[in-house]
XYZ file of N, CA and C in Angstrom:
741
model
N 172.349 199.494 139.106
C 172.037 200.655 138.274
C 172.423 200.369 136.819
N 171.240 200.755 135.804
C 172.205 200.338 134.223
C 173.022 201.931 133.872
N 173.628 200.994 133.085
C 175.136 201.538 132.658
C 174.923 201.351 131.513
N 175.737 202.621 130.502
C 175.150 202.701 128.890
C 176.719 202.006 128.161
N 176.404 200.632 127.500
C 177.819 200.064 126.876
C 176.991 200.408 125.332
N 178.177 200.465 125.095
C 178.666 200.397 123.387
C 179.342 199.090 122.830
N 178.092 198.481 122.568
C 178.774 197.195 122.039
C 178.977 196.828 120.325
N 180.113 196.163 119.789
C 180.091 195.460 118.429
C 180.303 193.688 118.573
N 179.393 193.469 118.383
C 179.037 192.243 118.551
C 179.542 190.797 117.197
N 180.263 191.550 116.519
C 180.628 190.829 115.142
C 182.347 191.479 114.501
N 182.620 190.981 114.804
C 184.524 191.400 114.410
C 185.071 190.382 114.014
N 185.830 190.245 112.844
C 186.857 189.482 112.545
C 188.569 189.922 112.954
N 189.262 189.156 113.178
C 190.400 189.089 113.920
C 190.896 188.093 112.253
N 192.218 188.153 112.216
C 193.278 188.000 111.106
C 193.015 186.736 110.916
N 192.667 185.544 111.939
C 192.245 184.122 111.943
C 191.268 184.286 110.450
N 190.136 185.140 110.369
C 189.491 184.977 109.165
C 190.175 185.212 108.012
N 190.244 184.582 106.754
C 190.973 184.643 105.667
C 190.435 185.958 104.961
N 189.315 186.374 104.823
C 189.051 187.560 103.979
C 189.287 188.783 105.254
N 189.749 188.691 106.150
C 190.374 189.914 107.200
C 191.580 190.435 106.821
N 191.748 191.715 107.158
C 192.964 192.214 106.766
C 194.245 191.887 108.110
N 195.377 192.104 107.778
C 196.494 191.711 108.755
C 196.420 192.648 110.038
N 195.767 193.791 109.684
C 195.874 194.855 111.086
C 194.754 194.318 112.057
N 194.029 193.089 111.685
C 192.814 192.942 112.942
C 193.578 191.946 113.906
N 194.560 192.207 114.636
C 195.207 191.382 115.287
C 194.177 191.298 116.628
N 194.525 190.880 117.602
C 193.176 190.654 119.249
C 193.741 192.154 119.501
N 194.933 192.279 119.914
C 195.384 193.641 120.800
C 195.360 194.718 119.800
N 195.638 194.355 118.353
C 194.740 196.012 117.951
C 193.506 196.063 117.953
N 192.926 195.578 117.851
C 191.554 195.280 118.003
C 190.996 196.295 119.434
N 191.973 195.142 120.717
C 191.276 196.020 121.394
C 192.115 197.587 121.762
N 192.902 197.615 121.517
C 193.512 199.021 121.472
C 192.344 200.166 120.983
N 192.178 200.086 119.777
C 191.439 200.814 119.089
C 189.938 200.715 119.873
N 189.220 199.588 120.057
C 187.965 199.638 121.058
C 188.287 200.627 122.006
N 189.312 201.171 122.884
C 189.898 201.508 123.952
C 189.560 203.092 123.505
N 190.481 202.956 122.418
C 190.409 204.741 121.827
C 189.035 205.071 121.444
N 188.265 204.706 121.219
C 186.986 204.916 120.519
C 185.739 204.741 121.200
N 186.031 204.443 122.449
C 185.524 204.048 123.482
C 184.295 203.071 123.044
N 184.479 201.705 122.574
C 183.590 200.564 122.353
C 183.935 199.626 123.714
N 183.007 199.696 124.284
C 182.951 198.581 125.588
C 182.957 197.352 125.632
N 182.265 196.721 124.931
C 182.284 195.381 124.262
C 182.141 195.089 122.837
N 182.930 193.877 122.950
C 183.552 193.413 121.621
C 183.526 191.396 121.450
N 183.040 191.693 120.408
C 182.491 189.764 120.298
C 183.411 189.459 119.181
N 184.594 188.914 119.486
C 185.110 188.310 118.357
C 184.719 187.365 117.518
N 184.423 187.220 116.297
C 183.483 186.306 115.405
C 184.231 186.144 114.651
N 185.053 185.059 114.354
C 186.032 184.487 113.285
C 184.775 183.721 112.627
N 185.588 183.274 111.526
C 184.639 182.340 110.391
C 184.674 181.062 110.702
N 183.900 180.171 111.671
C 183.941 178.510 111.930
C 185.517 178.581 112.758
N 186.150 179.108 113.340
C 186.641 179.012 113.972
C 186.777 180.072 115.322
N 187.815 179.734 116.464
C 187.801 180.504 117.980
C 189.407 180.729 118.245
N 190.202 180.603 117.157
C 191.715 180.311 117.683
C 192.125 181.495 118.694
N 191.840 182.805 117.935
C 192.218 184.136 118.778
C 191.320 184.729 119.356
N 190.501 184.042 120.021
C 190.077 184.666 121.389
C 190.131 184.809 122.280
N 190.918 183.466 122.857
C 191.826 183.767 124.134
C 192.823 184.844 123.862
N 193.372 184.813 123.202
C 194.464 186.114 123.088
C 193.784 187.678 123.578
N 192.544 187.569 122.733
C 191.786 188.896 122.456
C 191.395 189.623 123.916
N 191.175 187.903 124.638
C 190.876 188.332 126.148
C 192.042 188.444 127.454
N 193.371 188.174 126.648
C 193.785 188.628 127.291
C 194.469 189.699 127.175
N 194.744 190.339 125.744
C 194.716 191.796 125.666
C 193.778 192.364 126.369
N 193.011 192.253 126.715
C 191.729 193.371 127.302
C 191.784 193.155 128.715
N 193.195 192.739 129.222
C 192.645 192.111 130.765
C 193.338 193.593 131.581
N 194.139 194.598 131.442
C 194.850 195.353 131.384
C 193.700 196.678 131.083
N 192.334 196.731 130.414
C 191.515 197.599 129.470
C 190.409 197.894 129.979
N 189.285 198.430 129.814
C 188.068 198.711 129.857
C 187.153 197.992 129.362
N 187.440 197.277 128.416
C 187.165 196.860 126.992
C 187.291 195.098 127.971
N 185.371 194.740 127.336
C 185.261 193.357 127.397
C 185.014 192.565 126.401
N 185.630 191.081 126.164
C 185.703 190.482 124.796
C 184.776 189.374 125.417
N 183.901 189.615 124.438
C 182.852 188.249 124.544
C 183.182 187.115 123.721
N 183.850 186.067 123.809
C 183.843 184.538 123.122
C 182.568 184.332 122.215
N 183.095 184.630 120.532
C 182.217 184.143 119.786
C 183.053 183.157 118.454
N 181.971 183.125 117.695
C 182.261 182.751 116.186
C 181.294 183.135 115.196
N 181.678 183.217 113.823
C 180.266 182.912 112.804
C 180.712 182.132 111.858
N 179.225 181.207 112.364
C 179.277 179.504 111.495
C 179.230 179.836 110.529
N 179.149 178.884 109.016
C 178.423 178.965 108.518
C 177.457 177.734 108.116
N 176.023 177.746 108.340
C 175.378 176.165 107.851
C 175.520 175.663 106.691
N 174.900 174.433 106.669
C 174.900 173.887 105.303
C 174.007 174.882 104.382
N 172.996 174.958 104.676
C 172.252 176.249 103.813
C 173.038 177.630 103.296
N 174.361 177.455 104.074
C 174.983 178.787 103.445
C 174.658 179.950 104.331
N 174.145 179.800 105.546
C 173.497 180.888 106.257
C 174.496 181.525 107.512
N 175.143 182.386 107.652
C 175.810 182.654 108.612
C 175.151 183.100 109.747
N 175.516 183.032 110.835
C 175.091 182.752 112.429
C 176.250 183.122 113.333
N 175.919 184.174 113.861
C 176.431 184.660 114.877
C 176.511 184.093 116.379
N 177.744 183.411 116.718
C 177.336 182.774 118.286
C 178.108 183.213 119.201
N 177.433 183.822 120.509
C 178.154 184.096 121.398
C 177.875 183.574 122.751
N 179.176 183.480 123.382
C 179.082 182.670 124.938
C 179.571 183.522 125.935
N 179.418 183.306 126.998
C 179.930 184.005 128.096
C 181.657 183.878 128.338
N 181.356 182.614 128.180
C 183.164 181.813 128.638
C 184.115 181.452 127.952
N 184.844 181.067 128.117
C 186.018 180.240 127.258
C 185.452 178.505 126.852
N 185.261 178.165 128.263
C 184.616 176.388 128.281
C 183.399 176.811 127.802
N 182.214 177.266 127.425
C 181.600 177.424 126.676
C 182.132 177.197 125.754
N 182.667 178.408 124.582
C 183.035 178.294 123.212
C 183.837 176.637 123.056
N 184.724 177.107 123.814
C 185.466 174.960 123.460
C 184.382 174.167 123.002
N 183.597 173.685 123.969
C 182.568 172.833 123.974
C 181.847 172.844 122.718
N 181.641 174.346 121.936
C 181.017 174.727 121.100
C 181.807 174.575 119.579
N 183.643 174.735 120.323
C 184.452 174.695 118.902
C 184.866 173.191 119.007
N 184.404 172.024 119.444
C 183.811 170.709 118.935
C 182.830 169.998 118.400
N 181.769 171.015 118.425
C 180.778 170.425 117.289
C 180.692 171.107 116.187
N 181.428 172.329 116.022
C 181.995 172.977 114.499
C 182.761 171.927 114.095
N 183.734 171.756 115.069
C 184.903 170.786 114.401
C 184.743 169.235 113.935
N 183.727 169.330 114.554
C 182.919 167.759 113.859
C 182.015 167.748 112.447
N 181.310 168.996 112.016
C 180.969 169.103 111.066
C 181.693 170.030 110.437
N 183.011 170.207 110.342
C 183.830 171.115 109.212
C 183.788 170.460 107.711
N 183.937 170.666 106.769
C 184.073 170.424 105.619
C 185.162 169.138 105.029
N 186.269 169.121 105.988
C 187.463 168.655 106.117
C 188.191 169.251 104.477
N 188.029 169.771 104.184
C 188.820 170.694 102.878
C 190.213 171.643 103.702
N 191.141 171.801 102.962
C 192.461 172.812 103.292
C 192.510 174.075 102.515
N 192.219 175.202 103.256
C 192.578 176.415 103.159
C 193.482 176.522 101.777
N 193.277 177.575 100.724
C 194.379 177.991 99.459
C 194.169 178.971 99.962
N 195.643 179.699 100.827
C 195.898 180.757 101.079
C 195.692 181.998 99.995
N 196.398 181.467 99.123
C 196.600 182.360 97.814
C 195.598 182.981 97.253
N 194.264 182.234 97.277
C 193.596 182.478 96.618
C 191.889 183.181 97.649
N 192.201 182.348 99.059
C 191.490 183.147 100.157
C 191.923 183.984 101.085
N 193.161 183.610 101.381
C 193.379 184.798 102.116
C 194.430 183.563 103.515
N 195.024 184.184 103.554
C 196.068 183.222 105.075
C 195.198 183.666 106.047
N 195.119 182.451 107.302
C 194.085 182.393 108.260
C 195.347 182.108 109.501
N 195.322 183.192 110.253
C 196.738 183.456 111.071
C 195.905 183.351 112.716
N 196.822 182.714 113.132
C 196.599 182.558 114.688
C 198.044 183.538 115.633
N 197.914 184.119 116.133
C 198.396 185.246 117.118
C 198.517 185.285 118.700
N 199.426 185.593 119.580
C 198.813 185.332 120.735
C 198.668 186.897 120.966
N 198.211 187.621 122.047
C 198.083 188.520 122.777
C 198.886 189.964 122.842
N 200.411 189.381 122.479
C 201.075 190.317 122.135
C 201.560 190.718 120.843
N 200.163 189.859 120.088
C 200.461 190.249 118.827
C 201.393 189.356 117.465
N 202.056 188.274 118.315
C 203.219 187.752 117.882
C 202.574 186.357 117.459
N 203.035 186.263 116.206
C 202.542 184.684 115.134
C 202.649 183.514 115.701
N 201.908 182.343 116.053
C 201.513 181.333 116.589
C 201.689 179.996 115.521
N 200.747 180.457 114.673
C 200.812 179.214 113.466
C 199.466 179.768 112.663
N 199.340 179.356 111.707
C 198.559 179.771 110.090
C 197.985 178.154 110.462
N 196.500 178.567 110.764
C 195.279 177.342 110.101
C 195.095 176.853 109.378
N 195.433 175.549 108.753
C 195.370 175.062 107.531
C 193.924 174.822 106.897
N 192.589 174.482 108.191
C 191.309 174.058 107.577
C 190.759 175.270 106.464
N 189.688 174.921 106.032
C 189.306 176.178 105.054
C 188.299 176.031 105.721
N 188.053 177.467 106.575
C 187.396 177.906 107.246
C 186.019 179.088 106.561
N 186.127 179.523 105.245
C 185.098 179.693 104.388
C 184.133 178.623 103.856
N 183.801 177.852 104.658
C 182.557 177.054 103.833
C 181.905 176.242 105.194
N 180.950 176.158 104.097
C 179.816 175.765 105.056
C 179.940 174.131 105.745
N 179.589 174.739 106.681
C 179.495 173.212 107.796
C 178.199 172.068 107.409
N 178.639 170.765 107.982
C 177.509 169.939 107.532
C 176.554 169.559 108.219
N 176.597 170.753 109.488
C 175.080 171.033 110.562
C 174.139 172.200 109.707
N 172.623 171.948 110.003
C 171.846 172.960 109.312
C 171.440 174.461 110.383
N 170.700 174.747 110.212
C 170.550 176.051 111.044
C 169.617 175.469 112.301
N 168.916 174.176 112.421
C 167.959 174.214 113.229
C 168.989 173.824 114.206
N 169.890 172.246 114.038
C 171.034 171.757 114.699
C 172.202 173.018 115.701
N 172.669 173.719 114.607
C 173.473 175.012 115.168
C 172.422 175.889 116.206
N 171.500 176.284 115.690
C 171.089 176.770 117.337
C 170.552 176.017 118.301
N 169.982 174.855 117.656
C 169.398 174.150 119.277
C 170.817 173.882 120.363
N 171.833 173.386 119.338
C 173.131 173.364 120.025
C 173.680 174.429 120.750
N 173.710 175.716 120.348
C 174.064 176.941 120.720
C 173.458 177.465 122.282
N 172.182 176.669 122.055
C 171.278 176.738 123.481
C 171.475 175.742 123.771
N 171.942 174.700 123.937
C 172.353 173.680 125.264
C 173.613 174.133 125.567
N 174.383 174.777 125.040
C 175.396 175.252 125.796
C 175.309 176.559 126.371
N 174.082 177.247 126.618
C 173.951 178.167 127.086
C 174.107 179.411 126.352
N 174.446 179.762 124.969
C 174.783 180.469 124.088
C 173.790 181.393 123.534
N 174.046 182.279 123.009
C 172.956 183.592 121.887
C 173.469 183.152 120.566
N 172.456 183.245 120.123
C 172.859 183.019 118.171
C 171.492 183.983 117.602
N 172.462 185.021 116.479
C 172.163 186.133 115.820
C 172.130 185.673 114.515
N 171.167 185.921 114.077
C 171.383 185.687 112.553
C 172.061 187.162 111.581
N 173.334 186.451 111.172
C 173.957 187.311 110.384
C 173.754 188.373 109.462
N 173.842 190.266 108.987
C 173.314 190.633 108.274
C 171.901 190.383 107.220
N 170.929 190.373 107.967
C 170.049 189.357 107.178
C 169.175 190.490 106.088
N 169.881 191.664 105.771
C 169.819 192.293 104.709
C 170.540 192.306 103.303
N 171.329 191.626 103.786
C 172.228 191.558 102.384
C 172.172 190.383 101.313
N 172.495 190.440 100.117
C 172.042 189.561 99.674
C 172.920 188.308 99.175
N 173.456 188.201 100.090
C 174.620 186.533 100.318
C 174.283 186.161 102.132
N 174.389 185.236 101.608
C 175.005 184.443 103.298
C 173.590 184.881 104.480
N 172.677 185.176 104.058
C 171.674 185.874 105.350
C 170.828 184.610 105.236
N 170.301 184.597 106.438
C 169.081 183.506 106.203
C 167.746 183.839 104.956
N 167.732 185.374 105.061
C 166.198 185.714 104.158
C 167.220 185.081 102.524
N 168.041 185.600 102.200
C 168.672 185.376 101.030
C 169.003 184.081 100.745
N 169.005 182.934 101.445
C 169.110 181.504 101.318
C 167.560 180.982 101.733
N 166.812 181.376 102.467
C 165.661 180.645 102.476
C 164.526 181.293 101.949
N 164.818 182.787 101.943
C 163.183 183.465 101.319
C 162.112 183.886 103.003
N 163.022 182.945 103.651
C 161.684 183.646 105.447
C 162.792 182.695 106.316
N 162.570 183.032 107.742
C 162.997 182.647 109.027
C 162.071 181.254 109.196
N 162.883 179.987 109.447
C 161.620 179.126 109.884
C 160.909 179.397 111.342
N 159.821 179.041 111.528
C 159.120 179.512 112.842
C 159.906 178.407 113.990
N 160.371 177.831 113.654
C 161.138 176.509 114.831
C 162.870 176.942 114.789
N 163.137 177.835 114.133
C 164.958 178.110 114.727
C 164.554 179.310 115.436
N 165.390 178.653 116.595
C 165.419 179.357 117.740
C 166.728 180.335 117.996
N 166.271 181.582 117.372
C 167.637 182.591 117.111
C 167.085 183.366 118.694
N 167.929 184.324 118.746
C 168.065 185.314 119.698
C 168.292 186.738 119.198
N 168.368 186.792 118.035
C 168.366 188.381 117.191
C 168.830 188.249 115.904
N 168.719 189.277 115.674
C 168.898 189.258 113.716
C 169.330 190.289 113.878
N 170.539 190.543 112.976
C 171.697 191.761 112.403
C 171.221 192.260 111.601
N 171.621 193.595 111.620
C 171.248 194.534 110.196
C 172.504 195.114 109.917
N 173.629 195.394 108.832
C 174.563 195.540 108.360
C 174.745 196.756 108.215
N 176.087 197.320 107.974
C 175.964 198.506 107.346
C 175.335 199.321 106.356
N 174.439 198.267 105.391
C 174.522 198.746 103.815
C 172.964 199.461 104.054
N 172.226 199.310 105.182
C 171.120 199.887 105.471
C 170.645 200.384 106.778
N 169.859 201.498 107.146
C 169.398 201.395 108.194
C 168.454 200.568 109.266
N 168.329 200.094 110.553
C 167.066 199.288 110.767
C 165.860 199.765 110.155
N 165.562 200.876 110.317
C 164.502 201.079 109.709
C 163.921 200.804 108.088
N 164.893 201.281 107.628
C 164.767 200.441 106.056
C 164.536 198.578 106.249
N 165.350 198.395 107.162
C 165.342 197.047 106.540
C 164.024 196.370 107.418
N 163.063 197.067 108.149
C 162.144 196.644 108.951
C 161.044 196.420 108.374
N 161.191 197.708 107.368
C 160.103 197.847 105.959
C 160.130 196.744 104.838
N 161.526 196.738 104.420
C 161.502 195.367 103.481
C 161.910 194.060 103.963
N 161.960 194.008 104.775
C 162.353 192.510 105.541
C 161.472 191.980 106.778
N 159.331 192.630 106.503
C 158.817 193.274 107.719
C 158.999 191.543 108.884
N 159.341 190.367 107.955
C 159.744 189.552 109.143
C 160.246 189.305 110.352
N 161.288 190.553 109.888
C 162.598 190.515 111.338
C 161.806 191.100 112.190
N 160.715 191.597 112.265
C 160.363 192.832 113.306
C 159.542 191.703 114.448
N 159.948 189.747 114.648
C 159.403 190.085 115.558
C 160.372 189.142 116.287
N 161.448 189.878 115.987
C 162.947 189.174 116.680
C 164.069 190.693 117.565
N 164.728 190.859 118.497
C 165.261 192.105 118.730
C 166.358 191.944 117.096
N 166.648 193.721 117.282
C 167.330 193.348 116.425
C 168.911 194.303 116.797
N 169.807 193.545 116.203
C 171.050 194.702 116.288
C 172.029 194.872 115.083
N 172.794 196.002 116.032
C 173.349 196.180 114.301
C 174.943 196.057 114.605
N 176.226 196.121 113.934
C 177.394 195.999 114.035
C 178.206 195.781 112.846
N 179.458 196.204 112.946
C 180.765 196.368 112.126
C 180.428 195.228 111.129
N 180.852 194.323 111.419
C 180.882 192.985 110.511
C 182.479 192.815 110.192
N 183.501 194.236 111.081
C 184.800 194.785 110.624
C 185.701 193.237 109.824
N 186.175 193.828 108.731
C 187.382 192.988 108.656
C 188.535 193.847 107.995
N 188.075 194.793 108.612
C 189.298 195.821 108.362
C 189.285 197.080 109.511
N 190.237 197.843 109.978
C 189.888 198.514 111.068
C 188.982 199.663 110.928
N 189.296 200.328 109.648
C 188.159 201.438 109.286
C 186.710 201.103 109.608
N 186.491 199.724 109.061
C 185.463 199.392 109.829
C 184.871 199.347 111.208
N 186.057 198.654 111.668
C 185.439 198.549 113.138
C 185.583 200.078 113.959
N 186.078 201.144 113.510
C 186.162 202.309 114.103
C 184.969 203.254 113.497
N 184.385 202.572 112.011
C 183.744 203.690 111.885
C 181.926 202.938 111.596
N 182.051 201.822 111.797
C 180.590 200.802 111.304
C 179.928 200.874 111.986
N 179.092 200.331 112.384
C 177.304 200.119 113.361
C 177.722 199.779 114.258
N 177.297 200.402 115.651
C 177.471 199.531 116.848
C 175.945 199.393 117.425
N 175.771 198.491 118.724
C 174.942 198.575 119.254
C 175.104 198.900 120.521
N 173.943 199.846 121.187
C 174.040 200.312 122.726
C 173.005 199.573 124.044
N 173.576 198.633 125.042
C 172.832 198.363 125.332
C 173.068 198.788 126.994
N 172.039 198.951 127.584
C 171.638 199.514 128.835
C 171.438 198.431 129.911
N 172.196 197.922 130.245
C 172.647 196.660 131.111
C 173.596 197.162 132.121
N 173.782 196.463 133.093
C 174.366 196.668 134.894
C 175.653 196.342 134.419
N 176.246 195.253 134.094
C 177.320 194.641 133.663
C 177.920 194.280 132.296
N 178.841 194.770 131.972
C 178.992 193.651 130.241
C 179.164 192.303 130.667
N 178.225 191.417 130.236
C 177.922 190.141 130.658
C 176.581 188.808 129.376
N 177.021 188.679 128.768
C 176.250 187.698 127.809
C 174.956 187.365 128.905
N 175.123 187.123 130.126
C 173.704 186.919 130.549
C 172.472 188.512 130.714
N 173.638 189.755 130.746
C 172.885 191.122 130.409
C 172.464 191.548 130.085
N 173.255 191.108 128.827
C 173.080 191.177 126.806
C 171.593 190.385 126.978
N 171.648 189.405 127.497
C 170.598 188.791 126.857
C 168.965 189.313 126.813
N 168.961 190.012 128.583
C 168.597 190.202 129.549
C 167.900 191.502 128.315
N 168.533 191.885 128.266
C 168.614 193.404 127.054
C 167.697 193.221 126.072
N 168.177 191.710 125.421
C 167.456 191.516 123.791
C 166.118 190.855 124.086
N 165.559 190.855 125.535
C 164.365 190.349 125.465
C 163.112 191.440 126.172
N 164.372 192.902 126.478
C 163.620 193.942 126.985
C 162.675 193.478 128.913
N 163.866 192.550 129.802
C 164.135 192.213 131.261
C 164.363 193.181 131.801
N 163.845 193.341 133.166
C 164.406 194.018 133.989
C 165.069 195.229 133.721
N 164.390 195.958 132.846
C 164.612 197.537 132.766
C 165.863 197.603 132.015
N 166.561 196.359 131.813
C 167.479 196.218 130.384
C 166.834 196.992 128.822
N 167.011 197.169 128.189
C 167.160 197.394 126.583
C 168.175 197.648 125.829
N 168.186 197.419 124.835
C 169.412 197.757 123.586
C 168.396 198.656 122.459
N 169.541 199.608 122.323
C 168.933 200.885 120.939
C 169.854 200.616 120.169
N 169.321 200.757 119.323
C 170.092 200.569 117.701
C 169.850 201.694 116.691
C-alpha cells in the first residue's frame, strides 16, 4: 500500500564549511522528528564524514537518512548524489577522493568543516577544502553515480551560481541525471516557465538547509512510495507502479 513520506533530499550537516554549528546528524534528526520530515538525504559538500552518525541517530526515530553528498564538477556544477547504503556511498567517497582538488581548507575564511559522531560529540575538523570543484566533469560523475547504483539530481538549477543551466546555458542530452532541484528562491512552476528545459526531467524541490530555520521551514518533497527506500524514491521519479512524488 503507498504511504505519503515527506522527504528533504539536500541538507548540510556542520561537515560543510558554509553550515552553521547547530546542523549536527542528531539535531538534524531531532528536529526531522518534530516536524514530522520522514526522510532526510544528508548532502555535505564533496564529502560523507557524518553520515554514518546521522544514521545512527535515526536508528532509535521514525526518521530515515538516505547516504548522500553534493559534488561539485569541474564545470562548477553541483550534483546531488544519493545511495541506498553505506558501501555504496564509500565506493562513491573514492572516486570524489581521487579527483579532489588536493588544496587545504582556510577555516577562517570558509568556515571549519567538523566531523561529529552520533551523540553529537567532536571527532576531528577536515582539513581538505571541500568547496571546490573536483577534476571529474558532469558526464564522468553521473555515469559513475549509476554504476554504483546511485540517483544524481542536479542541484537548484534555478539559481544563478553553481546550477548546471547557469554554467552551461542547457542540460547536455547525454548526462544521465535522475531529477533536477528547484530551490527556495522560486516556485516549480515559475521555474518550468523560464527554465522550459527542466520539464522533461522529474523534478523536486528541498531545503538546501545550512541552517536549521531552513531545514524546518524550506521546500520539501512528498513522495507516495510503500517504503522510504532510494529504490522507491526512484520508483517515484519515474512515475512506476502507482509511485509519484508532488512538489
Amino acid at each position: 500500500m503507498m504511504r505519503r513520506f515527506v522527504a528533504d533530499l539536500h541538507v548540510h550537516s556542520l561537515l560543510s564549511p558554509c553550515a552553521e554549528i547547530e546542523m549536527t546528524p542528531n539535531n538534524i534528526v531531532w528536529h526531522a522528528v518534530q516536524h514530522e520530515v520522514d526522510i532526510v538525504a544528508i548532502t555535505d559538500h564533496n564529502a560523507c564524514d557524518n553520515v554514518a552518525a546521522a544514521l545512527e541517530a535515526a536508528k532509535a526515530t521514525s526518521v530515515t537518512i538516505l547516504p548522500g553528498m553534493e559534488v561539485e564538477s569541474k564545470e562548477e556544477v553541483h550534483l546531488i548524489v544519493l545511495f541506498e547504503n553505506m558501501q555504496q556511498l564509500k565506493a562513491w567517497e573514492q572516486f570524489v577522493q581521487q579527483h579532489m582538488s588536493g588544496r587545504l581548507n582556510d577555516a577562517e575564511r570558509f568556515g571549519a568543516q567538523f566531523i561529529v559522531d552520533a551523540d553529537d560529540n567532536f571527532v576531528a575538523e577536515k582539513t581538505e577544502m571541500l568547496l571546490a570543484s573536483l577534476t571529474a566533469g558532469i558526464a564522468d560523475i553521473t555515469a559513475q553515480v549509476k554504476k554504483l547504483g546511485g540517483i544524481c539530481i542536479a542541484s537548484h538549477v534555478d539559481r544563478p551560481t553553481y546550477s548546471i543551466i547557469s554554467q552551461l546555458g542547457f542540460i547536455p542530452p547525454d548526462i544521465e541525471l535522475d531529477a533536477v532541484e528547484v530551490s527556495k528562491n522560486m516556485s516549480v512552476e515559475q521555474a518550468s516557465q523560464r527554465i522550459p528545459t527542466i520539464g522533461r526531467f522529474p523534478i523536486i524541490t528541498a531545503s538546501d538547509a545550512h541552517v536549521m530555520d531552513d531545514f524546518i521551514h524550506g521546500p520539501k518533497t512528498v513522495f507516495y512510495i510503500e517504503q522510504p527506500t532510494l529504490g522507491e524514491i526512484r520508483q517515484a521519479l519515474l512515475a512506476q507502479n502507482l509511485r509519484k512524488v508532488v512538489v
